[in-house]
JSON list of C-alpha atoms in Angstrom, two decimals:
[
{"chain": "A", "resi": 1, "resn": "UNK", "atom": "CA", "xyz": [74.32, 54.61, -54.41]},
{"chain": "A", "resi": 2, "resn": "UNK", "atom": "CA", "xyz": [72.37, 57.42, -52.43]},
{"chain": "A", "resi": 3, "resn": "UNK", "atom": "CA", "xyz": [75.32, 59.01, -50.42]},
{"chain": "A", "resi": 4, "resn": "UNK", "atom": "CA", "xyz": [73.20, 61.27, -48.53]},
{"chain": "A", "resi": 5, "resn": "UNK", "atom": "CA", "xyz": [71.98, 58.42, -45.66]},
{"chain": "A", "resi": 6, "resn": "UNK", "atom": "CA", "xyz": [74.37, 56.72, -43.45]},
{"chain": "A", "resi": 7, "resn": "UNK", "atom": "CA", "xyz": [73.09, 52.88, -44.39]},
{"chain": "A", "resi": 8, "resn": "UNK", "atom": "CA", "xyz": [74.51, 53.64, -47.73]},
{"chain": "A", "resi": 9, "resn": "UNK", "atom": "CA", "xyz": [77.93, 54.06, -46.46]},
{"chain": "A", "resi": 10, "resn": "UNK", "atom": "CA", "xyz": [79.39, 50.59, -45.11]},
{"chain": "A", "resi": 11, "resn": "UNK", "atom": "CA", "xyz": [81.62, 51.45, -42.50]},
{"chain": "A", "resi": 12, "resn": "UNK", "atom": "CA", "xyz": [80.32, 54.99, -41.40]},
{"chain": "A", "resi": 13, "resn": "UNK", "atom": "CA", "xyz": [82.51, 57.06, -39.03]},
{"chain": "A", "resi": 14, "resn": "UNK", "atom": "CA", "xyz": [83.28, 54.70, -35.14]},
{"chain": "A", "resi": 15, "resn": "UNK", "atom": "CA", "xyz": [83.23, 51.85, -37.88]},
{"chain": "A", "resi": 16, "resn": "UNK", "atom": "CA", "xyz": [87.07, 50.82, -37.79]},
{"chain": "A", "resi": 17, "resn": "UNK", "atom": "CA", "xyz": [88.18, 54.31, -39.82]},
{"chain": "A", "resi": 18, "resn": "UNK", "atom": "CA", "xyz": [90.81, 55.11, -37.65]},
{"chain": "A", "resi": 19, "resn": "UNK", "atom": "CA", "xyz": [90.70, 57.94, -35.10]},
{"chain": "A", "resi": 20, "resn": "UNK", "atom": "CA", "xyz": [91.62, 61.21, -36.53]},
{"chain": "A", "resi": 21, "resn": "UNK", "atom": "CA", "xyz": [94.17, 63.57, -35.71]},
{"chain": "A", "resi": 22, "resn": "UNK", "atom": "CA", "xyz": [96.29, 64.60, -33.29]},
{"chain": "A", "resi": 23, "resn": "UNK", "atom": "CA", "xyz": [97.56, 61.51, -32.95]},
{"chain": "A", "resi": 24, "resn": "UNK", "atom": "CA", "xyz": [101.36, 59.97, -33.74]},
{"chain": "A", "resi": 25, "resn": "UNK", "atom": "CA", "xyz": [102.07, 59.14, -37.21]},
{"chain": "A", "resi": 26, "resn": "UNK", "atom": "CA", "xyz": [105.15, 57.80, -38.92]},
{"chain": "A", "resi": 27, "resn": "UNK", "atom": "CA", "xyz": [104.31, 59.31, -42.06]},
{"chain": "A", "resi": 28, "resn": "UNK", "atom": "CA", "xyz": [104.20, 63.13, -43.00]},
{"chain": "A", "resi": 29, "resn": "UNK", "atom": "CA", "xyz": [101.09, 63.21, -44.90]},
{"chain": "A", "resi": 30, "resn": "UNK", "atom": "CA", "xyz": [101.05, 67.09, -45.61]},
{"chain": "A", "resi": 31, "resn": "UNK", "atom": "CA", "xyz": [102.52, 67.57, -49.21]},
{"chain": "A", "resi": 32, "resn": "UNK", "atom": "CA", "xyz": [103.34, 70.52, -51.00]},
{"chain": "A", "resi": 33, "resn": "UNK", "atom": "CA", "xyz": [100.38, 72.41, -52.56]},
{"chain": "A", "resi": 34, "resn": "UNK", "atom": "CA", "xyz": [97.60, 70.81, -50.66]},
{"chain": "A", "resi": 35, "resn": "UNK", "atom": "CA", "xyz": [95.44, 73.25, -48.36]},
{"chain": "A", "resi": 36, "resn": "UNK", "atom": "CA", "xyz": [95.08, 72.86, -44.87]},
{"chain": "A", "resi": 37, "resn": "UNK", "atom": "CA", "xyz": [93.56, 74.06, -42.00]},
{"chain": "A", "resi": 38, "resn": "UNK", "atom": "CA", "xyz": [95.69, 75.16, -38.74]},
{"chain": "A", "resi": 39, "resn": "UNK", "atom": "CA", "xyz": [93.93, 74.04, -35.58]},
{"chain": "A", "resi": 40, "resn": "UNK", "atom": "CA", "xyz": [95.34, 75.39, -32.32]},
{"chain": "A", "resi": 41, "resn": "UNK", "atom": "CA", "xyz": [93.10, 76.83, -30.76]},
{"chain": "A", "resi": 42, "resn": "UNK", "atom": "CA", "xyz": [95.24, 77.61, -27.47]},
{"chain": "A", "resi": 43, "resn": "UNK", "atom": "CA", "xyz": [98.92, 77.21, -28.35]},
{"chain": "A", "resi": 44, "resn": "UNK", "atom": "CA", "xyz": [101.73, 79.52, -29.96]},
{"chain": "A", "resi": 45, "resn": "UNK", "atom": "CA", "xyz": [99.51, 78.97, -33.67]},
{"chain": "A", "resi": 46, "resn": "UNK", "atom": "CA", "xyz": [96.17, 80.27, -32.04]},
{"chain": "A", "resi": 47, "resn": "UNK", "atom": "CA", "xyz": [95.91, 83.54, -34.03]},
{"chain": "A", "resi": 48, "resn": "UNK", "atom": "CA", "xyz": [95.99, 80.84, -37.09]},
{"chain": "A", "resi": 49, "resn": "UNK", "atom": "CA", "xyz": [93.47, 78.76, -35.44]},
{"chain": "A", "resi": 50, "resn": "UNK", "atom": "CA", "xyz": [91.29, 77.42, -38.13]},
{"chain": "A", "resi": 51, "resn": "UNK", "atom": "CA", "xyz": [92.97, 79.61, -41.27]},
{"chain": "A", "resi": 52, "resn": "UNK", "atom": "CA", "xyz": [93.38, 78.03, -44.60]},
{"chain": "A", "resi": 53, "resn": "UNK", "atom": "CA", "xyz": [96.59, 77.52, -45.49]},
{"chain": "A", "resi": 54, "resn": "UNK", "atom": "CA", "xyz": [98.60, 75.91, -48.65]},
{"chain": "A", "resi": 55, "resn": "UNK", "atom": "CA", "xyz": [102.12, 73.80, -47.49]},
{"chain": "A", "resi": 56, "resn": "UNK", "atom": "CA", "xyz": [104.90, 75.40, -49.07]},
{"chain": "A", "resi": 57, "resn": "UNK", "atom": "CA", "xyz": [107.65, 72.93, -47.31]},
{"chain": "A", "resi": 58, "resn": "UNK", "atom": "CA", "xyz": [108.12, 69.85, -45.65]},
{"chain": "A", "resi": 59, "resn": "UNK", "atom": "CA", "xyz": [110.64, 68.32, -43.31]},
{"chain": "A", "resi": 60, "resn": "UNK", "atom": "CA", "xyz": [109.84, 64.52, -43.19]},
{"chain": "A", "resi": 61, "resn": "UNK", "atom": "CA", "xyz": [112.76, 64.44, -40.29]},
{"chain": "A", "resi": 62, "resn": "UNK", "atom": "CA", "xyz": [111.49, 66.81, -38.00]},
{"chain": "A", "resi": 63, "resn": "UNK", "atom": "CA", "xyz": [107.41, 65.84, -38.93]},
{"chain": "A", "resi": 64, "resn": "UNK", "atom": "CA", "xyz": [106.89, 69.97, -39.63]},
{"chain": "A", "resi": 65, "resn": "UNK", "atom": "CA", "xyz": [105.63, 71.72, -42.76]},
{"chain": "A", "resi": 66, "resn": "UNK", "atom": "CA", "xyz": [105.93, 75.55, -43.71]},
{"chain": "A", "resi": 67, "resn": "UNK", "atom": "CA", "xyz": [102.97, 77.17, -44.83]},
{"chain": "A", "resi": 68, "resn": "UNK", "atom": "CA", "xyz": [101.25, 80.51, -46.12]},
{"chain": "A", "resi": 69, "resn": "UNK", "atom": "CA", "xyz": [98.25, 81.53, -44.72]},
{"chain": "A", "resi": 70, "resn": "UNK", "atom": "CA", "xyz": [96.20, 82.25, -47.62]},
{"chain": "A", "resi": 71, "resn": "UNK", "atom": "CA", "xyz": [94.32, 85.77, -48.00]},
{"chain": "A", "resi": 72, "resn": "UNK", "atom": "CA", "xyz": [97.72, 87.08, -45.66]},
{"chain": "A", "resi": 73, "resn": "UNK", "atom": "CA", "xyz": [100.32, 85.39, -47.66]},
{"chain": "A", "resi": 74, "resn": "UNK", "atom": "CA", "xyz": [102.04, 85.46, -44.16]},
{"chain": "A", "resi": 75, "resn": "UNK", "atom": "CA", "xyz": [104.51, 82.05, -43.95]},
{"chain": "A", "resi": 76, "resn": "UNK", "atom": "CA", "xyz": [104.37, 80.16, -40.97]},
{"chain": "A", "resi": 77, "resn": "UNK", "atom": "CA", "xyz": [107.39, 77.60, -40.09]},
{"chain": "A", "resi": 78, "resn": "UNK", "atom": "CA", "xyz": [107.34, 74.71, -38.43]},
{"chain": "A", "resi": 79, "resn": "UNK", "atom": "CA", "xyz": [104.19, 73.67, -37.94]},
{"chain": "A", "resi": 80, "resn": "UNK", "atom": "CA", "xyz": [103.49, 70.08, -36.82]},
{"chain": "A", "resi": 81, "resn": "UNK", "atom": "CA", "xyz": [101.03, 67.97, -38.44]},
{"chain": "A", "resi": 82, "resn": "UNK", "atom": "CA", "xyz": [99.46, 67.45, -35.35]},
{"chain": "A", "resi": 83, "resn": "UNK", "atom": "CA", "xyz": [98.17, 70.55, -35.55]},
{"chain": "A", "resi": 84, "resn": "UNK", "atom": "CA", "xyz": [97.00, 70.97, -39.53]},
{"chain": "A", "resi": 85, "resn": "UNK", "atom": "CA", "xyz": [93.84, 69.23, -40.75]},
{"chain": "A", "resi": 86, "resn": "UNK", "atom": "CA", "xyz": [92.58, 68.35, -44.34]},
{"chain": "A", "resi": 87, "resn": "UNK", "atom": "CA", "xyz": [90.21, 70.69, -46.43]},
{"chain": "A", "resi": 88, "resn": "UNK", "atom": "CA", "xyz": [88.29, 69.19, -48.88]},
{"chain": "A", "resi": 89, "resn": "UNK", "atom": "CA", "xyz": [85.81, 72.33, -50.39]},
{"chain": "A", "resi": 90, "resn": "UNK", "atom": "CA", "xyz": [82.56, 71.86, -51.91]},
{"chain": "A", "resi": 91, "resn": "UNK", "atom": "CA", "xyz": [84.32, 72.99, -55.38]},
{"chain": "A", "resi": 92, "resn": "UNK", "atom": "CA", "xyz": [86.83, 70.53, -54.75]},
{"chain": "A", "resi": 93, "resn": "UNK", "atom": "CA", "xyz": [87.58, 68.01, -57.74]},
{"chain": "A", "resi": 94, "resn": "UNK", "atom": "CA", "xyz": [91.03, 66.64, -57.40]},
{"chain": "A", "resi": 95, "resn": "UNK", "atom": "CA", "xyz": [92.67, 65.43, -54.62]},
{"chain": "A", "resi": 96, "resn": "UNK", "atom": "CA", "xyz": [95.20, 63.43, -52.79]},
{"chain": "A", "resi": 97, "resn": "UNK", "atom": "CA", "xyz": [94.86, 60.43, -50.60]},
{"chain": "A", "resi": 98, "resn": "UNK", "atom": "CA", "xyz": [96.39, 61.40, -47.01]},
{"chain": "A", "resi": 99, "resn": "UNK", "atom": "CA", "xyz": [96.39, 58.06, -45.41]},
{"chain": "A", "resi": 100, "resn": "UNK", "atom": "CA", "xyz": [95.36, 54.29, -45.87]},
{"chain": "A", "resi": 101, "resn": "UNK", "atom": "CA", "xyz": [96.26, 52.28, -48.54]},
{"chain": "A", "resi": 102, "resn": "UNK", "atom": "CA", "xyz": [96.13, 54.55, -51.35]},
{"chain": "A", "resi": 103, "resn": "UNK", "atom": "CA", "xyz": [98.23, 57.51, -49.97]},
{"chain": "A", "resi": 104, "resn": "UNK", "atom": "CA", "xyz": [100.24, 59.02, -52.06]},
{"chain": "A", "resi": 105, "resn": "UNK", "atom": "CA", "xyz": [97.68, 58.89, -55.10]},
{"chain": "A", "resi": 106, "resn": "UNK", "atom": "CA", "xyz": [96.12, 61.88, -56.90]},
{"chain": "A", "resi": 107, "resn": "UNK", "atom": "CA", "xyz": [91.88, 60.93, -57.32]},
{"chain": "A", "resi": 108, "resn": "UNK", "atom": "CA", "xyz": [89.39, 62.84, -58.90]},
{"chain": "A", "resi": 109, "resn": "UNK", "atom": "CA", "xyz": [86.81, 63.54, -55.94]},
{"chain": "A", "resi": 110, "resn": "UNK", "atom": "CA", "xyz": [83.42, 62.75, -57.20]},
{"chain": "A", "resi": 111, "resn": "UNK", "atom": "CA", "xyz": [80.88, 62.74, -53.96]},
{"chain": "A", "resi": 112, "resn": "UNK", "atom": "CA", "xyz": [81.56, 64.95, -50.85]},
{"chain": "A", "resi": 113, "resn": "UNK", "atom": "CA", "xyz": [79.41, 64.11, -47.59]},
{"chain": "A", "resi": 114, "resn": "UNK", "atom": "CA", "xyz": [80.64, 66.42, -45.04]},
{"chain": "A", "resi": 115, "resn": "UNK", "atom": "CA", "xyz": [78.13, 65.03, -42.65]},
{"chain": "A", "resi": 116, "resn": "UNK", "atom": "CA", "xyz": [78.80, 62.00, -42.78]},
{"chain": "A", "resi": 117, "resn": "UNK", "atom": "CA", "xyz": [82.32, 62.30, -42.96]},
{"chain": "A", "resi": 118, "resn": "UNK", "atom": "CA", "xyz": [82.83, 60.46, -46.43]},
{"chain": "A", "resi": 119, "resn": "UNK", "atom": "CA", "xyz": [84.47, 61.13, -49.85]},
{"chain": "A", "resi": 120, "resn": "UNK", "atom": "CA", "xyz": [84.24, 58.71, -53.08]},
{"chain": "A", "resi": 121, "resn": "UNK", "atom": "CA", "xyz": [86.91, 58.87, -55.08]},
{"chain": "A", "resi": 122, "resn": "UNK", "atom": "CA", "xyz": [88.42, 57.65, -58.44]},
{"chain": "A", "resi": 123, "resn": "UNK", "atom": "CA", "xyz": [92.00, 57.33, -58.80]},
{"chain": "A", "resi": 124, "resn": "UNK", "atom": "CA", "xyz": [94.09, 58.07, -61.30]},
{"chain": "A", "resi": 125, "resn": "UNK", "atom": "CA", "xyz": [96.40, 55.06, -61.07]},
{"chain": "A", "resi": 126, "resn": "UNK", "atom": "CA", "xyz": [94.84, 53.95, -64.49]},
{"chain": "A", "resi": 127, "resn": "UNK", "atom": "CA", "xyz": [93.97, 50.88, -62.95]},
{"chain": "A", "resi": 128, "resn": "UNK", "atom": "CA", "xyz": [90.76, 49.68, -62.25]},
{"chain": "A", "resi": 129, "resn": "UNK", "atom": "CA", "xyz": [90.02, 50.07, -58.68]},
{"chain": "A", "resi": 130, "resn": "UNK", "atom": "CA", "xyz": [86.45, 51.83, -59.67]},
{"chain": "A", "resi": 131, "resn": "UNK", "atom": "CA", "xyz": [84.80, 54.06, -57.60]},
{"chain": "A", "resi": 132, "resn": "UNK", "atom": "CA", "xyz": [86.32, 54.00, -53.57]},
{"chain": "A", "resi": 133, "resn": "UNK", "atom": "CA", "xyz": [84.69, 55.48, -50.67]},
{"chain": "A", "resi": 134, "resn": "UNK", "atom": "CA", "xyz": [86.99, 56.48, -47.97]},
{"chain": "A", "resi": 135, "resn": "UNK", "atom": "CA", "xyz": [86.90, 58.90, -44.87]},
{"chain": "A", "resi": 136, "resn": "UNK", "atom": "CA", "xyz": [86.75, 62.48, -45.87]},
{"chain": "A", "resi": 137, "resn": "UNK", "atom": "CA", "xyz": [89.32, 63.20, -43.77]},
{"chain": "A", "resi": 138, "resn": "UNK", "atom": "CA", "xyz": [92.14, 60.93, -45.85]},
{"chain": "A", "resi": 139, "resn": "UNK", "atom": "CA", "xyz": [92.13, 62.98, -48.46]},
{"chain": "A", "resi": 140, "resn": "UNK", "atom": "CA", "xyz": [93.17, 66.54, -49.19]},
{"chain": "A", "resi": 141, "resn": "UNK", "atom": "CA", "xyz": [92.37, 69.06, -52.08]},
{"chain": "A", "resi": 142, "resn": "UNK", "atom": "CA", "xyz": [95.63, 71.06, -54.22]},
{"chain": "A", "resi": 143, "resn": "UNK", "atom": "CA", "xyz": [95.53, 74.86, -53.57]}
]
């Protein structure tokens, strides 16, 4: 497939792919050793606003991580997934799946379209799912 026009992509971003963040979720999809991004632009996190960061610790029961700013090494505590994004980097080659179906599973990342907002992917469940395409935002690249 060409993954550089939108008709290639079934189900392009405002086609059923969910919202985004910021919103509720059950599920504490920040794991330890993926990098983030902090996005707070005018709360008590805005001198992090839109720093890299790796998650260092989760509490599922509160819905917070702990993380260290990378390039400072500085920890921040308590940070709620509300306000942390995904980073997938054009280097990127593994990741994990943030949300959806697959969550929880480590893929090997083999097309990134920033623009329009997907990632194809190839888990390593040792199934044989093949090749998926999902919303580059559901998935998340190790530190």
């Amino acid at each position: 497939k060409d993954w550089s026009s939108a008709s290639a992509v079934a189900g392009a971003p405002g086609k059923g792919f969910g919202t985004g963040f910021g919103e509720a979720e059950e599920v504490l999809w920040p794991s330890t050793g993926l990098r983030v991004r902090i996005v707070d632009a005018t709360g008590k996190l805005r001198k992090h606003h839109l720093k890299k960061c790796v998650v260092d610790r989760r509490n599922s029961a509160k819905q917070v991580v702990d993380v260290k700013i990378e390039g400072t090494g500085e920890v921040v505590c308590a940070v709620p997934q509300s306000l942390l994004e995904t980073v997938v980097s054009k280097g990127c080659i593994r990741v994990e799946v943030v949300r959806g179906p697959h969550r929880g599973c480590v893929a090997e990342l083999l097309v990134r379209n920033s623009k329009l907002n997907v990632a194809v992917i190839c888990l390593d469940d040792g199934g044989d799912t093949g090749d998926l395409e999902v919303p580059l935002d559901d998935v998340c690249e190790f530190a």
